[in-house]
Tab-separated table of C-alpha atoms in Angstrom:
chain	number	residue	atom	x	y	z
A	1	UNK	CA	11.336	-28.538	-10.282
A	2	UNK	CA	9.418	-27.399	-7.208
A	3	UNK	CA	11.059	-24.696	-5.123
A	4	UNK	CA	12.350	-25.903	-1.765
A	5	UNK	CA	11.014	-24.244	1.386
A	6	UNK	CA	12.549	-24.098	4.837
A	7	UNK	CA	9.553	-25.370	6.808
A	8	UNK	CA	6.185	-27.064	6.327
A	9	UNK	CA	3.621	-26.232	9.039
A	10	UNK	CA	1.387	-29.167	10.007
A	11	UNK	CA	-1.509	-28.109	12.247
A	12	UNK	CA	-5.226	-28.211	13.000
A	13	UNK	CA	-7.327	-25.338	11.686
A	14	UNK	CA	-8.778	-24.688	15.151
A	15	UNK	CA	-5.311	-23.576	16.318
A	16	UNK	CA	-4.755	-20.954	13.597
A	17	UNK	CA	-5.895	-17.880	15.515
A	18	UNK	CA	-4.422	-18.803	18.878
A	19	UNK	CA	-0.955	-19.777	17.687
A	20	UNK	CA	-0.289	-21.102	14.174
A	21	UNK	CA	-0.961	-17.969	12.081
A	22	UNK	CA	1.155	-15.690	14.340
A	23	UNK	CA	3.921	-18.322	14.211
A	24	UNK	CA	3.854	-18.594	10.407
A	25	UNK	CA	3.743	-14.813	9.958
A	26	UNK	CA	6.580	-14.361	12.456
A	27	UNK	CA	8.735	-16.875	10.596
A	28	UNK	CA	8.087	-15.140	7.266
A	29	UNK	CA	9.016	-11.770	8.735
A	30	UNK	CA	12.288	-13.307	9.903
A	31	UNK	CA	13.095	-14.472	6.371
A	32	UNK	CA	12.124	-18.148	6.685
A	33	UNK	CA	10.349	-19.622	3.650
A	34	UNK	CA	7.176	-21.230	4.970
A	35	UNK	CA	4.682	-23.680	3.483
A	36	UNK	CA	1.475	-22.791	5.315
A	37	UNK	CA	-1.952	-23.353	3.823
A	38	UNK	CA	-3.042	-19.698	4.022
A	39	UNK	CA	0.123	-18.652	2.164
A	40	UNK	CA	0.621	-21.590	-0.155
A	41	UNK	CA	-2.578	-23.293	-1.335
A	42	UNK	CA	-3.454	-22.390	-4.922
A	43	UNK	CA	-7.039	-22.014	-6.119
A	44	UNK	CA	-8.237	-24.826	-8.367
A	45	UNK	CA	-5.557	-27.384	-7.468
A	46	UNK	CA	-5.934	-30.579	-5.472
A	47	UNK	CA	-5.413	-29.831	-1.777
A	48	UNK	CA	-3.885	-33.231	-0.996
A	49	UNK	CA	-1.511	-32.988	-3.965
A	50	UNK	CA	-0.376	-29.504	-2.934
A	51	UNK	CA	0.169	-30.699	0.661
A	52	UNK	CA	2.203	-33.681	-0.542
A	53	UNK	CA	4.350	-31.377	-2.685
A	54	UNK	CA	4.818	-29.049	0.248
A	55	UNK	CA	6.001	-31.887	2.456
A	56	UNK	CA	8.285	-33.211	-0.286
A	57	UNK	CA	9.965	-29.827	-0.754
A	58	UNK	CA	10.426	-28.823	2.899
A	59	UNK	CA	13.673	-29.162	4.832
A	60	UNK	CA	11.895	-29.137	8.200
A	61	UNK	CA	8.413	-30.119	9.308
A	62	UNK	CA	6.775	-28.141	12.121
A	63	UNK	CA	4.055	-30.198	13.804
A	64	UNK	CA	1.737	-28.258	16.138
A	65	UNK	CA	0.284	-31.003	18.357
A	66	UNK	CA	-2.899	-30.018	20.177
A	67	UNK	CA	-6.114	-31.666	21.341
A	68	UNK	CA	-7.606	-30.493	18.020
A	69	UNK	CA	-4.728	-31.981	16.042
A	70	UNK	CA	-4.914	-35.426	17.609
A	71	UNK	CA	-7.331	-37.555	15.621
A	72	UNK	CA	-7.678	-35.168	12.659
A	73	UNK	CA	-7.767	-36.991	9.313
A	74	UNK	CA	-5.860	-34.304	7.385
A	75	UNK	CA	-3.374	-33.864	10.225
A	76	UNK	CA	-2.662	-37.601	10.269
A	77	UNK	CA	-2.148	-37.553	6.488
A	78	UNK	CA	0.367	-34.690	6.746
A	79	UNK	CA	2.083	-36.245	9.758
A	80	UNK	CA	2.558	-39.592	7.993
A	81	UNK	CA	4.241	-37.826	5.094
A	82	UNK	CA	6.558	-35.933	7.440
A	83	UNK	CA	7.412	-39.029	9.478
A	84	UNK	CA	8.186	-41.016	6.322
A	85	UNK	CA	10.580	-38.316	5.155
A	86	UNK	CA	12.070	-38.055	8.658
A	87	UNK	CA	12.855	-41.777	8.575
A	88	UNK	CA	13.868	-42.199	4.949
A	89	UNK	CA	15.358	-38.855	3.984
A	90	UNK	CA	16.862	-35.697	5.463
A	91	UNK	CA	13.767	-33.859	6.754
A	92	UNK	CA	13.669	-33.050	10.475
A	93	UNK	CA	10.453	-32.824	12.450
A	94	UNK	CA	10.165	-29.948	14.930
A	95	UNK	CA	7.275	-30.707	17.305
A	96	UNK	CA	5.359	-27.994	19.162
A	97	UNK	CA	3.140	-28.985	22.072
A	98	UNK	CA	0.154	-26.666	22.103
A	99	UNK	CA	-1.891	-27.224	25.254
A	100	UNK	CA	-1.097	-30.939	25.531
A	101	UNK	CA	0.894	-33.035	28.021
A	102	UNK	CA	3.711	-35.512	27.369
A	103	UNK	CA	1.311	-38.357	28.167
A	104	UNK	CA	-1.129	-37.171	25.477
A	105	UNK	CA	1.664	-36.877	22.918
A	106	UNK	CA	3.023	-40.307	23.909
A	107	UNK	CA	-0.386	-41.889	23.447
A	108	UNK	CA	-0.763	-40.178	20.052
A	109	UNK	CA	2.742	-40.725	18.657
A	110	UNK	CA	5.560	-42.319	20.682
A	111	UNK	CA	8.118	-41.174	18.096
A	112	UNK	CA	7.081	-37.526	18.460
A	113	UNK	CA	7.038	-37.689	22.259
A	114	UNK	CA	10.729	-38.600	22.198
A	115	UNK	CA	11.786	-35.457	20.310
A	116	UNK	CA	12.802	-32.191	21.974
A	117	UNK	CA	9.752	-29.950	21.571
A	118	UNK	CA	8.647	-26.342	21.988
A	119	UNK	CA	5.902	-26.005	24.606
A	120	UNK	CA	3.496	-23.089	24.089
A	121	UNK	CA	2.824	-22.988	27.814
A	122	UNK	CA	6.337	-21.522	28.074
A	123	UNK	CA	6.896	-19.937	24.639
A	124	UNK	CA	4.513	-17.717	22.684
A	125	UNK	CA	4.445	-17.618	18.873
A	126	UNK	CA	7.166	-14.964	18.668
A	127	UNK	CA	9.540	-16.865	20.951
A	128	UNK	CA	8.805	-20.124	19.153
A	129	UNK	CA	9.614	-18.464	15.812
A	130	UNK	CA	13.008	-17.358	17.134
A	131	UNK	CA	13.835	-20.850	18.391
A	132	UNK	CA	12.836	-22.348	15.053
A	133	UNK	CA	14.858	-19.719	13.170
A	134	UNK	CA	17.974	-20.687	15.146
A	135	UNK	CA	17.525	-24.290	13.996
A	136	UNK	CA	16.350	-23.914	10.394
A	137	UNK	CA	18.235	-20.751	9.369
A	138	UNK	CA	21.239	-20.251	11.661
A	139	UNK	CA	22.685	-17.903	9.033
A	140	UNK	CA	19.794	-15.460	9.537
A	141	UNK	CA	19.810	-15.910	13.298
A	142	UNK	CA	23.475	-14.929	13.529
A	143	UNK	CA	23.160	-11.866	11.296
A	144	UNK	CA	21.190	-9.726	13.764
A	145	UNK	CA	21.105	-9.215	17.536
A	146	UNK	CA	18.312	-11.108	19.256
A	147	UNK	CA	16.554	-7.854	20.163
A	148	UNK	CA	16.331	-6.934	16.479
A	149	UNK	CA	15.061	-10.407	15.581
A	150	UNK	CA	12.379	-10.100	18.268
A	151	UNK	CA	11.238	-6.808	16.750
A	152	UNK	CA	11.006	-8.424	13.318
A	153	UNK	CA	9.157	-11.507	14.545
A	154	UNK	CA	6.606	-9.454	16.473
A	155	UNK	CA	5.981	-7.094	13.573
A	156	UNK	CA	7.246	-4.128	15.592
A	157	UNK	CA	9.894	-3.363	12.963
A	158	UNK	CA	7.218	-3.133	10.255
A	159	UNK	CA	5.009	-0.971	12.470
A	160	UNK	CA	7.950	1.369	13.147
A	161	UNK	CA	8.741	1.580	9.428
A	162	UNK	CA	5.117	2.411	8.642
A	163	UNK	CA	5.202	5.120	11.305
A	164	UNK	CA	8.370	6.574	9.767
A	165	UNK	CA	6.736	6.556	6.325
A	166	UNK	CA	3.701	8.412	7.693
A	167	UNK	CA	5.974	11.002	9.333
A	168	UNK	CA	7.814	11.445	6.038
A	169	UNK	CA	4.545	11.872	4.160
A	170	UNK	CA	3.500	14.551	6.653
A	171	UNK	CA	6.779	16.394	6.070
A	172	UNK	CA	6.482	16.094	2.282
A	173	UNK	CA	2.868	17.325	2.328
A	174	UNK	CA	4.155	20.755	3.380
A	175	UNK	CA	5.720	21.027	-0.092
A	176	UNK	CA	2.742	19.682	-2.067
A	177	UNK	CA	-0.504	21.122	-3.323
A	178	UNK	CA	-3.145	20.288	-0.702
A	179	UNK	CA	-5.571	19.279	-3.473
A	180	UNK	CA	-3.551	17.244	-5.999
A	181	UNK	CA	-0.105	16.828	-4.359
A	182	UNK	CA	1.667	18.697	-7.164
A	183	UNK	CA	5.147	19.879	-6.071
A	184	UNK	CA	5.678	23.350	-4.645
A	185	UNK	CA	7.343	25.575	-7.275
A	186	UNK	CA	7.606	28.935	-5.464
A	187	UNK	CA	7.455	30.136	-1.880
A	188	UNK	CA	7.935	33.853	-1.208
A	189	UNK	CA	7.384	36.288	1.630
A	190	UNK	CA	5.083	39.153	0.662
A	191	UNK	CA	3.450	42.092	2.477
A	192	UNK	CA	-0.196	41.755	3.387
A	193	UNK	CA	-0.798	45.523	3.616
A	194	UNK	CA	0.508	48.525	1.731
A	195	UNK	CA	2.409	49.758	4.782
A	196	UNK	CA	4.271	46.397	4.791
A	197	UNK	CA	3.703	45.990	8.505
A	198	UNK	CA	2.336	42.477	8.132
A	199	UNK	CA	3.801	39.748	5.968
A	200	UNK	CA	2.741	36.299	4.907
A	201	UNK	CA	3.802	33.608	2.447
A	202	UNK	CA	2.770	33.260	-1.184
A	203	UNK	CA	2.924	29.633	-2.305
A	204	UNK	CA	2.595	28.486	-5.906
A	205	UNK	CA	2.453	24.885	-7.101
A	206	UNK	CA	3.210	23.296	-10.461
A	207	UNK	CA	-0.491	22.622	-11.016
A	208	UNK	CA	-1.139	26.377	-11.006
A	209	UNK	CA	-2.684	26.601	-7.535
A	210	UNK	CA	-1.619	29.703	-5.609
A	211	UNK	CA	-2.605	30.976	-2.201
A	212	UNK	CA	-1.600	33.834	0.040
A	213	UNK	CA	-2.475	34.742	3.620
A	214	UNK	CA	-5.077	31.998	3.817
A	215	UNK	CA	-6.803	33.030	0.571
A	216	UNK	CA	-6.850	31.257	-2.788
A	217	UNK	CA	-5.358	33.380	-5.543
A	218	UNK	CA	-5.808	30.713	-8.218
A	219	UNK	CA	-7.525	27.351	-7.647
A	220	UNK	CA	-6.044	23.933	-8.294
A	221	UNK	CA	-7.518	22.431	-11.492
A	222	UNK	CA	-8.396	19.329	-9.452
A	223	UNK	CA	-10.388	21.331	-6.927
A	224	UNK	CA	-14.055	20.265	-7.110
A	225	UNK	CA	-14.893	23.982	-6.852
A	226	UNK	CA	-12.869	24.875	-9.956
A	227	UNK	CA	-15.214	26.979	-12.131
A	228	UNK	CA	-17.172	25.436	-14.979
A	229	UNK	CA	-18.663	26.929	-18.120
A	230	UNK	CA	-21.901	27.589	-16.238
A	231	UNK	CA	-20.061	29.864	-13.781
A	232	UNK	CA	-19.580	32.509	-16.496
A	233	UNK	CA	-21.965	34.692	-18.428
A	234	UNK	CA	-20.783	34.701	-22.024
A	235	UNK	CA	-21.305	37.921	-23.961
A	236	UNK	CA	-20.580	37.921	-27.699
A	237	UNK	CA	-20.647	40.890	-30.091
A	238	UNK	CA	-19.174	41.962	-33.397
A	239	UNK	CA	-15.510	42.906	-33.084
A	240	UNK	CA	-14.604	46.598	-33.285
A	241	UNK	CA	-11.711	46.157	-35.742
A	242	UNK	CA	-12.017	45.358	-39.440
A	243	UNK	CA	-9.862	42.223	-39.338
A	244	UNK	CA	-10.975	38.732	-40.307
A	245	UNK	CA	-11.870	38.120	-36.669
A	246	UNK	CA	-15.338	39.578	-36.871
A	247	UNK	CA	-16.649	38.368	-33.485
A	248	UNK	CA	-15.432	38.652	-29.910
A	249	UNK	CA	-16.683	36.817	-26.801
A	250	UNK	CA	-16.118	37.803	-23.160
A	251	UNK	CA	-16.608	35.555	-20.118
A	252	UNK	CA	-18.042	37.455	-17.141
A	253	UNK	CA	-17.501	35.481	-13.913
A	254	UNK	CA	-20.640	34.892	-11.837
A	255	UNK	CA	-19.097	33.147	-8.798
A	256	UNK	CA	-16.251	33.905	-6.422
A	257	UNK	CA	-14.152	31.015	-7.745
A	258	UNK	CA	-14.768	32.039	-11.356
A	259	UNK	CA	-13.449	35.520	-10.562
A	260	UNK	CA	-10.124	33.877	-9.672
A	261	UNK	CA	-9.883	32.248	-13.123
A	262	UNK	CA	-9.947	35.096	-15.612
A	263	UNK	CA	-10.553	34.149	-19.235
A	264	UNK	CA	-9.177	36.444	-21.924
A	265	UNK	CA	-11.467	37.766	-24.625
A	266	UNK	CA	-11.591	35.377	-27.563
A	267	UNK	CA	-12.017	36.243	-31.246
A	268	UNK	CA	-13.408	34.315	-34.195
A	269	UNK	CA	-14.701	34.608	-37.685
A	270	UNK	CA	-18.122	33.648	-36.360
A	271	UNK	CA	-19.821	33.945	-33.001
A	272	UNK	CA	-19.724	30.149	-32.611
A	273	UNK	CA	-15.989	30.048	-33.322
A	274	UNK	CA	-15.209	32.800	-30.800
A	275	UNK	CA	-17.404	31.112	-28.174
A	276	UNK	CA	-15.725	27.713	-28.767
A	277	UNK	CA	-12.247	29.255	-28.383
A	278	UNK	CA	-13.305	30.672	-25.045
A	279	UNK	CA	-14.699	27.313	-23.926
A	280	UNK	CA	-11.463	25.542	-24.938
A	281	UNK	CA	-9.465	28.041	-22.898
A	282	UNK	CA	-11.470	27.155	-19.796
A	283	UNK	CA	-10.981	23.431	-20.464
A	284	UNK	CA	-7.242	24.056	-20.800
A	285	UNK	CA	-7.149	25.985	-17.511
A	286	UNK	CA	-9.031	23.118	-15.847
A	287	UNK	CA	-6.445	20.616	-17.091
A	288	UNK	CA	-8.998	18.763	-19.222
A	289	UNK	CA	-7.148	19.290	-22.521
A	290	UNK	CA	-3.440	19.542	-23.273
A	291	UNK	CA	-1.298	22.256	-24.831
A	292	UNK	CA	-1.481	20.853	-28.354
A	293	UNK	CA	-5.280	20.707	-28.458
A	294	UNK	CA	-5.581	24.191	-26.977
A	295	UNK	CA	-3.141	25.689	-29.515
A	296	UNK	CA	-5.029	24.055	-32.389
A	297	UNK	CA	-8.313	25.459	-31.096
A	298	UNK	CA	-6.906	29.003	-31.024
A	299	UNK	CA	-5.455	28.932	-34.551
A	300	UNK	CA	-7.105	31.351	-36.958
Protein backbone atom coordinates (compact mmCIF):
# COMPACT_ATOMS: atom_id res chain seq x y z
CA UNK A 1 0.00 0.00 0.00
CA UNK A 2 1.33 3.42 -0.97
CA UNK A 3 2.22 5.74 1.89
CA UNK A 4 -0.16 8.67 2.30
CA UNK A 5 1.26 12.19 2.11
CA UNK A 6 -0.16 15.42 3.47
CA UNK A 7 0.01 17.47 0.27
CA UNK A 8 0.55 17.09 -3.48
CA UNK A 9 2.06 20.18 -5.15
CA UNK A 10 0.67 20.88 -8.64
CA UNK A 11 2.64 23.58 -10.47
CA UNK A 12 4.41 24.73 -13.62
CA UNK A 13 8.16 24.18 -13.78
CA UNK A 14 8.76 27.85 -14.63
CA UNK A 15 7.55 28.78 -11.13
CA UNK A 16 9.95 26.51 -9.22
CA UNK A 17 12.67 29.05 -8.47
CA UNK A 18 10.43 32.01 -7.75
CA UNK A 19 8.01 30.28 -5.40
CA UNK A 20 7.29 26.54 -5.58
CA UNK A 21 10.64 25.11 -4.40
CA UNK A 22 10.89 27.47 -1.38
CA UNK A 23 7.28 26.57 -0.53
CA UNK A 24 7.88 22.81 -0.74
CA UNK A 25 11.11 23.04 1.26
CA UNK A 26 9.43 25.23 3.88
CA UNK A 27 6.60 22.73 4.28
CA UNK A 28 9.05 19.85 4.70
CA UNK A 29 10.99 21.76 7.34
CA UNK A 30 7.73 22.26 9.21
CA UNK A 31 7.07 18.52 9.24
CA UNK A 32 4.54 18.30 6.40
CA UNK A 33 4.92 15.28 4.11
CA UNK A 34 5.05 16.66 0.57
CA UNK A 35 4.71 15.06 -2.86
CA UNK A 36 6.79 17.38 -5.04
CA UNK A 37 8.50 16.21 -8.21
CA UNK A 38 12.03 17.16 -7.09
CA UNK A 39 11.55 15.16 -3.88
CA UNK A 40 9.37 12.33 -5.09
CA UNK A 41 9.95 11.25 -8.69
CA UNK A 42 11.90 7.99 -8.93
CA UNK A 43 14.40 7.30 -11.71
CA UNK A 44 13.22 4.75 -14.26
CA UNK A 45 9.49 4.88 -13.44
CA UNK A 46 6.68 6.33 -15.52
CA UNK A 47 6.25 10.01 -14.67
CA UNK A 48 2.49 10.02 -15.28
CA UNK A 49 2.01 6.88 -13.16
CA UNK A 50 4.03 8.36 -10.29
CA UNK A 51 2.01 11.61 -10.50
CA UNK A 52 -1.27 9.69 -10.45
CA UNK A 53 -0.11 7.74 -7.39
CA UNK A 54 0.93 10.96 -5.71
CA UNK A 55 -2.48 12.50 -6.30
CA UNK A 56 -4.23 9.32 -5.12
CA UNK A 57 -2.28 9.26 -1.85
CA UNK A 58 -2.47 12.95 -0.91
CA UNK A 59 -4.90 14.41 1.60
CA UNK A 60 -4.61 17.92 0.14
CA UNK A 61 -3.76 19.23 -3.31
CA UNK A 62 -1.84 22.51 -3.58
CA UNK A 63 -2.40 24.11 -6.98
CA UNK A 64 -0.04 26.99 -7.84
CA UNK A 65 -1.95 28.86 -10.57
CA UNK A 66 0.19 31.17 -12.68
CA UNK A 67 0.35 32.40 -16.27
CA UNK A 68 2.80 29.52 -16.86
CA UNK A 69 0.44 27.00 -15.29
CA UNK A 70 -2.59 27.96 -17.35
CA UNK A 71 -2.61 25.92 -20.54
CA UNK A 72 0.13 23.48 -19.51
CA UNK A 73 -0.61 19.90 -20.59
CA UNK A 74 0.95 18.26 -17.52
CA UNK A 75 -0.63 20.83 -15.20
CA UNK A 76 -4.07 20.15 -16.67
CA UNK A 77 -3.52 16.40 -16.22
CA UNK A 78 -2.60 16.85 -12.54
CA UNK A 79 -5.42 19.34 -11.97
CA UNK A 80 -8.04 16.98 -13.42
CA UNK A 81 -6.91 14.25 -11.05
CA UNK A 82 -7.11 16.61 -8.07
CA UNK A 83 -10.52 17.97 -9.07
CA UNK A 84 -11.90 14.46 -9.52
CA UNK A 85 -10.76 13.51 -6.03
CA UNK A 86 -12.07 16.81 -4.65
CA UNK A 87 -15.51 15.99 -6.05
CA UNK A 88 -15.66 12.26 -5.44
CA UNK A 89 -13.54 11.72 -2.35
CA UNK A 90 -12.08 13.54 0.65
CA UNK A 91 -9.18 15.47 -0.91
CA UNK A 92 -9.23 19.26 -0.55
CA UNK A 93 -7.72 21.60 -3.10
CA UNK A 94 -5.73 24.56 -1.75
CA UNK A 95 -5.28 27.08 -4.58
CA UNK A 96 -2.41 29.58 -4.68
CA UNK A 97 -2.62 32.51 -7.08
CA UNK A 98 0.88 33.29 -8.28
CA UNK A 99 0.88 36.51 -10.29
CA UNK A 100 -2.64 36.05 -11.69
CA UNK A 101 -5.94 37.89 -11.19
CA UNK A 102 -9.35 36.51 -10.21
CA UNK A 103 -10.53 37.07 -13.78
CA UNK A 104 -7.69 34.92 -15.16
CA UNK A 105 -8.43 32.15 -12.67
CA UNK A 106 -12.17 32.38 -13.43
CA UNK A 107 -11.52 32.04 -17.15
CA UNK A 108 -9.22 29.06 -16.52
CA UNK A 109 -11.27 27.20 -13.90
CA UNK A 110 -14.51 28.58 -12.43
CA UNK A 111 -14.43 25.96 -9.67
CA UNK A 112 -10.97 27.06 -8.51
CA UNK A 113 -11.86 30.75 -8.64
CA UNK A 114 -14.59 30.11 -6.07
CA UNK A 115 -12.21 28.69 -3.45
CA UNK A 116 -10.44 30.76 -0.80
CA UNK A 117 -6.88 31.10 -2.10
CA UNK A 118 -3.43 32.26 -1.03
CA UNK A 119 -2.21 35.19 -3.13
CA UNK A 120 1.58 35.46 -3.52
CA UNK A 121 1.25 39.20 -4.02
CA UNK A 122 0.49 39.31 -0.29
CA UNK A 123 2.19 36.16 1.06
CA UNK A 124 5.70 34.90 0.30
CA UNK A 125 6.60 31.19 0.30
CA UNK A 126 7.34 31.14 4.03
CA UNK A 127 4.03 32.77 4.96
CA UNK A 128 2.14 30.54 2.54
CA UNK A 129 3.75 27.46 4.14
CA UNK A 130 2.54 28.56 7.58
CA UNK A 131 -1.01 29.09 6.33
CA UNK A 132 -1.00 25.68 4.67
CA UNK A 133 0.44 24.06 7.81
CA UNK A 134 -2.45 25.47 9.87
CA UNK A 135 -4.90 23.78 7.51
CA UNK A 136 -3.22 20.45 6.74
CA UNK A 137 -1.45 19.78 10.05
CA UNK A 138 -3.14 21.76 12.83
CA UNK A 139 -1.46 19.43 15.34
CA UNK A 140 1.99 20.68 14.28
CA UNK A 141 0.84 24.28 14.04
CA UNK A 142 -0.39 24.25 17.64
CA UNK A 143 2.74 22.63 19.07
CA UNK A 144 5.04 25.64 18.61
CA UNK A 145 4.72 29.43 18.82
CA UNK A 146 4.33 31.10 15.45
CA UNK A 147 7.75 32.75 15.78
CA UNK A 148 9.38 29.33 16.11
CA UNK A 149 7.42 28.00 13.13
CA UNK A 150 8.57 30.99 11.06
CA UNK A 151 12.18 30.20 11.93
CA UNK A 152 11.70 26.59 10.85
CA UNK A 153 9.93 27.47 7.60
CA UNK A 154 12.59 30.01 6.61
CA UNK A 155 15.45 27.65 7.39
CA UNK A 156 16.76 29.99 10.09
CA UNK A 157 16.50 27.24 12.72
CA UNK A 158 18.69 24.94 10.61
CA UNK A 159 21.19 27.73 9.97
CA UNK A 160 21.37 28.46 13.71
CA UNK A 161 21.88 24.77 14.49
CA UNK A 162 24.68 24.56 11.93
CA UNK A 163 26.30 27.62 13.50
CA UNK A 164 26.09 26.00 16.94
CA UNK A 165 27.67 22.82 15.57
CA UNK A 166 30.54 24.83 14.06
CA UNK A 167 31.08 26.62 17.39
CA UNK A 168 31.13 23.26 19.17
CA UNK A 169 33.63 21.87 16.68
CA UNK A 170 35.87 24.89 17.29
CA UNK A 171 35.72 24.26 21.04
CA UNK A 172 36.42 20.54 20.63
CA UNK A 173 39.37 21.21 18.30
CA UNK A 174 41.25 22.68 21.27
CA UNK A 175 41.34 19.15 22.72
CA UNK A 176 42.26 17.33 19.49
CA UNK A 177 45.45 16.72 17.59
CA UNK A 178 45.66 19.44 14.92
CA UNK A 179 46.72 16.83 12.34
CA UNK A 180 44.49 13.78 12.90
CA UNK A 181 41.95 14.92 15.54
CA UNK A 182 43.10 12.29 18.05
CA UNK A 183 41.95 13.17 21.61
CA UNK A 184 44.20 15.10 23.97
CA UNK A 185 45.66 12.72 26.59
CA UNK A 186 47.88 15.04 28.66
CA UNK A 187 48.20 18.77 29.20
CA UNK A 188 50.83 20.02 31.66
CA UNK A 189 52.53 23.28 32.54
CA UNK A 190 56.31 23.08 32.21
CA UNK A 191 59.21 25.55 32.47
CA UNK A 192 60.72 26.80 29.25
CA UNK A 193 64.07 27.74 30.83
CA UNK A 194 66.20 26.27 33.58
CA UNK A 195 65.55 29.25 35.84
CA UNK A 196 61.80 28.47 35.54
CA UNK A 197 61.01 32.09 34.84
CA UNK A 198 58.96 31.28 31.76
CA UNK A 199 56.39 28.52 31.47
CA UNK A 200 54.37 27.01 28.68
CA UNK A 201 52.11 24.02 28.08
CA UNK A 202 53.14 20.53 27.02
CA UNK A 203 50.33 18.79 25.15
CA UNK A 204 50.31 15.11 24.24
CA UNK A 205 47.70 13.33 22.13
CA UNK A 206 46.69 9.68 21.88
CA UNK A 207 48.26 9.45 18.42
CA UNK A 208 51.67 10.18 19.96
CA UNK A 209 51.97 13.79 18.80
CA UNK A 210 53.53 16.09 21.40
CA UNK A 211 54.39 19.75 21.28
CA UNK A 212 55.71 22.32 23.70
CA UNK A 213 56.19 26.08 23.47
CA UNK A 214 55.32 26.10 19.79
CA UNK A 215 57.76 23.30 18.92
CA UNK A 216 57.04 19.71 17.90
CA UNK A 217 58.53 17.21 20.32
CA UNK A 218 57.15 14.19 18.47
CA UNK A 219 55.22 14.36 15.18
CA UNK A 220 51.77 12.97 14.52
CA UNK A 221 52.00 9.75 12.46
CA UNK A 222 49.53 11.32 10.02
CA UNK A 223 51.71 14.36 9.47
CA UNK A 224 52.87 14.41 5.82
CA UNK A 225 56.30 15.40 7.18
CA UNK A 226 56.57 12.29 9.36
CA UNK A 227 60.00 10.79 8.56
CA UNK A 228 60.40 7.96 6.08
CA UNK A 229 63.07 5.32 5.66
CA UNK A 230 64.97 7.64 3.33
CA UNK A 231 65.32 10.23 6.12
CA UNK A 232 67.78 7.97 7.98
CA UNK A 233 71.25 6.73 7.20
CA UNK A 234 71.36 3.08 8.19
CA UNK A 235 74.67 1.80 9.54
CA UNK A 236 75.05 -1.94 10.14
CA UNK A 237 78.00 -3.76 11.73
CA UNK A 238 78.76 -6.98 13.55
CA UNK A 239 77.48 -6.93 17.12
CA UNK A 240 80.05 -6.60 19.92
CA UNK A 241 78.63 -9.41 22.08
CA UNK A 242 78.91 -13.13 21.39
CA UNK A 243 75.17 -13.81 21.45
CA UNK A 244 73.12 -15.24 18.59
CA UNK A 245 72.35 -11.68 17.51
CA UNK A 246 75.46 -11.23 15.42
CA UNK A 247 74.48 -7.97 13.66
CA UNK A 248 73.32 -4.57 14.84
CA UNK A 249 71.85 -1.70 12.78
CA UNK A 250 71.60 1.97 13.79
CA UNK A 251 69.40 4.61 12.14
CA UNK A 252 71.11 8.02 12.00
CA UNK A 253 68.54 10.77 11.36
CA UNK A 254 69.33 13.06 8.42
CA UNK A 255 66.45 15.56 8.74
CA UNK A 256 65.03 17.69 11.53
CA UNK A 257 61.82 15.66 11.68
CA UNK A 258 63.73 12.37 11.73
CA UNK A 259 65.69 13.60 14.76
CA UNK A 260 62.37 13.80 16.62
CA UNK A 261 61.62 10.12 15.92
CA UNK A 262 64.49 8.18 17.44
CA UNK A 263 64.80 4.54 16.41
CA UNK A 264 66.48 2.15 18.83
CA UNK A 265 69.36 0.00 17.65
CA UNK A 266 68.08 -3.27 16.23
CA UNK A 267 69.78 -6.68 16.35
CA UNK A 268 69.57 -9.74 14.12
CA UNK A 269 71.23 -12.95 13.21
CA UNK A 270 72.03 -11.43 9.83
CA UNK A 271 72.49 -7.90 8.58
CA UNK A 272 69.26 -8.18 6.56
CA UNK A 273 67.31 -9.32 9.61
CA UNK A 274 68.61 -6.47 11.79
CA UNK A 275 67.88 -3.94 9.02
CA UNK A 276 64.32 -5.30 8.54
CA UNK A 277 63.62 -5.06 12.29
CA UNK A 278 64.65 -1.43 12.20
CA UNK A 279 62.44 -0.75 9.18
CA UNK A 280 59.45 -2.41 10.90
CA UNK A 281 59.99 -0.22 13.94
CA UNK A 282 59.71 2.89 11.78
CA UNK A 283 56.55 1.54 10.13
CA UNK A 284 55.10 0.89 13.59
CA UNK A 285 55.95 4.43 14.74
CA UNK A 286 54.28 5.78 11.58
CA UNK A 287 51.10 3.84 12.35
CA UNK A 288 51.41 1.73 9.20
CA UNK A 289 51.52 -1.62 11.04
CA UNK A 290 49.88 -2.74 14.27
CA UNK A 291 51.25 -4.04 17.55
CA UNK A 292 50.94 -7.71 16.62
CA UNK A 293 52.90 -7.40 13.38
CA UNK A 294 55.59 -5.32 15.05
CA UNK A 295 56.02 -7.82 17.91
CA UNK A 296 56.30 -10.70 15.44
CA UNK A 297 58.96 -8.82 13.47
CA UNK A 298 61.07 -8.29 16.61
CA UNK A 299 60.96 -11.92 17.78
CA UNK A 300 64.32 -13.67 17.74
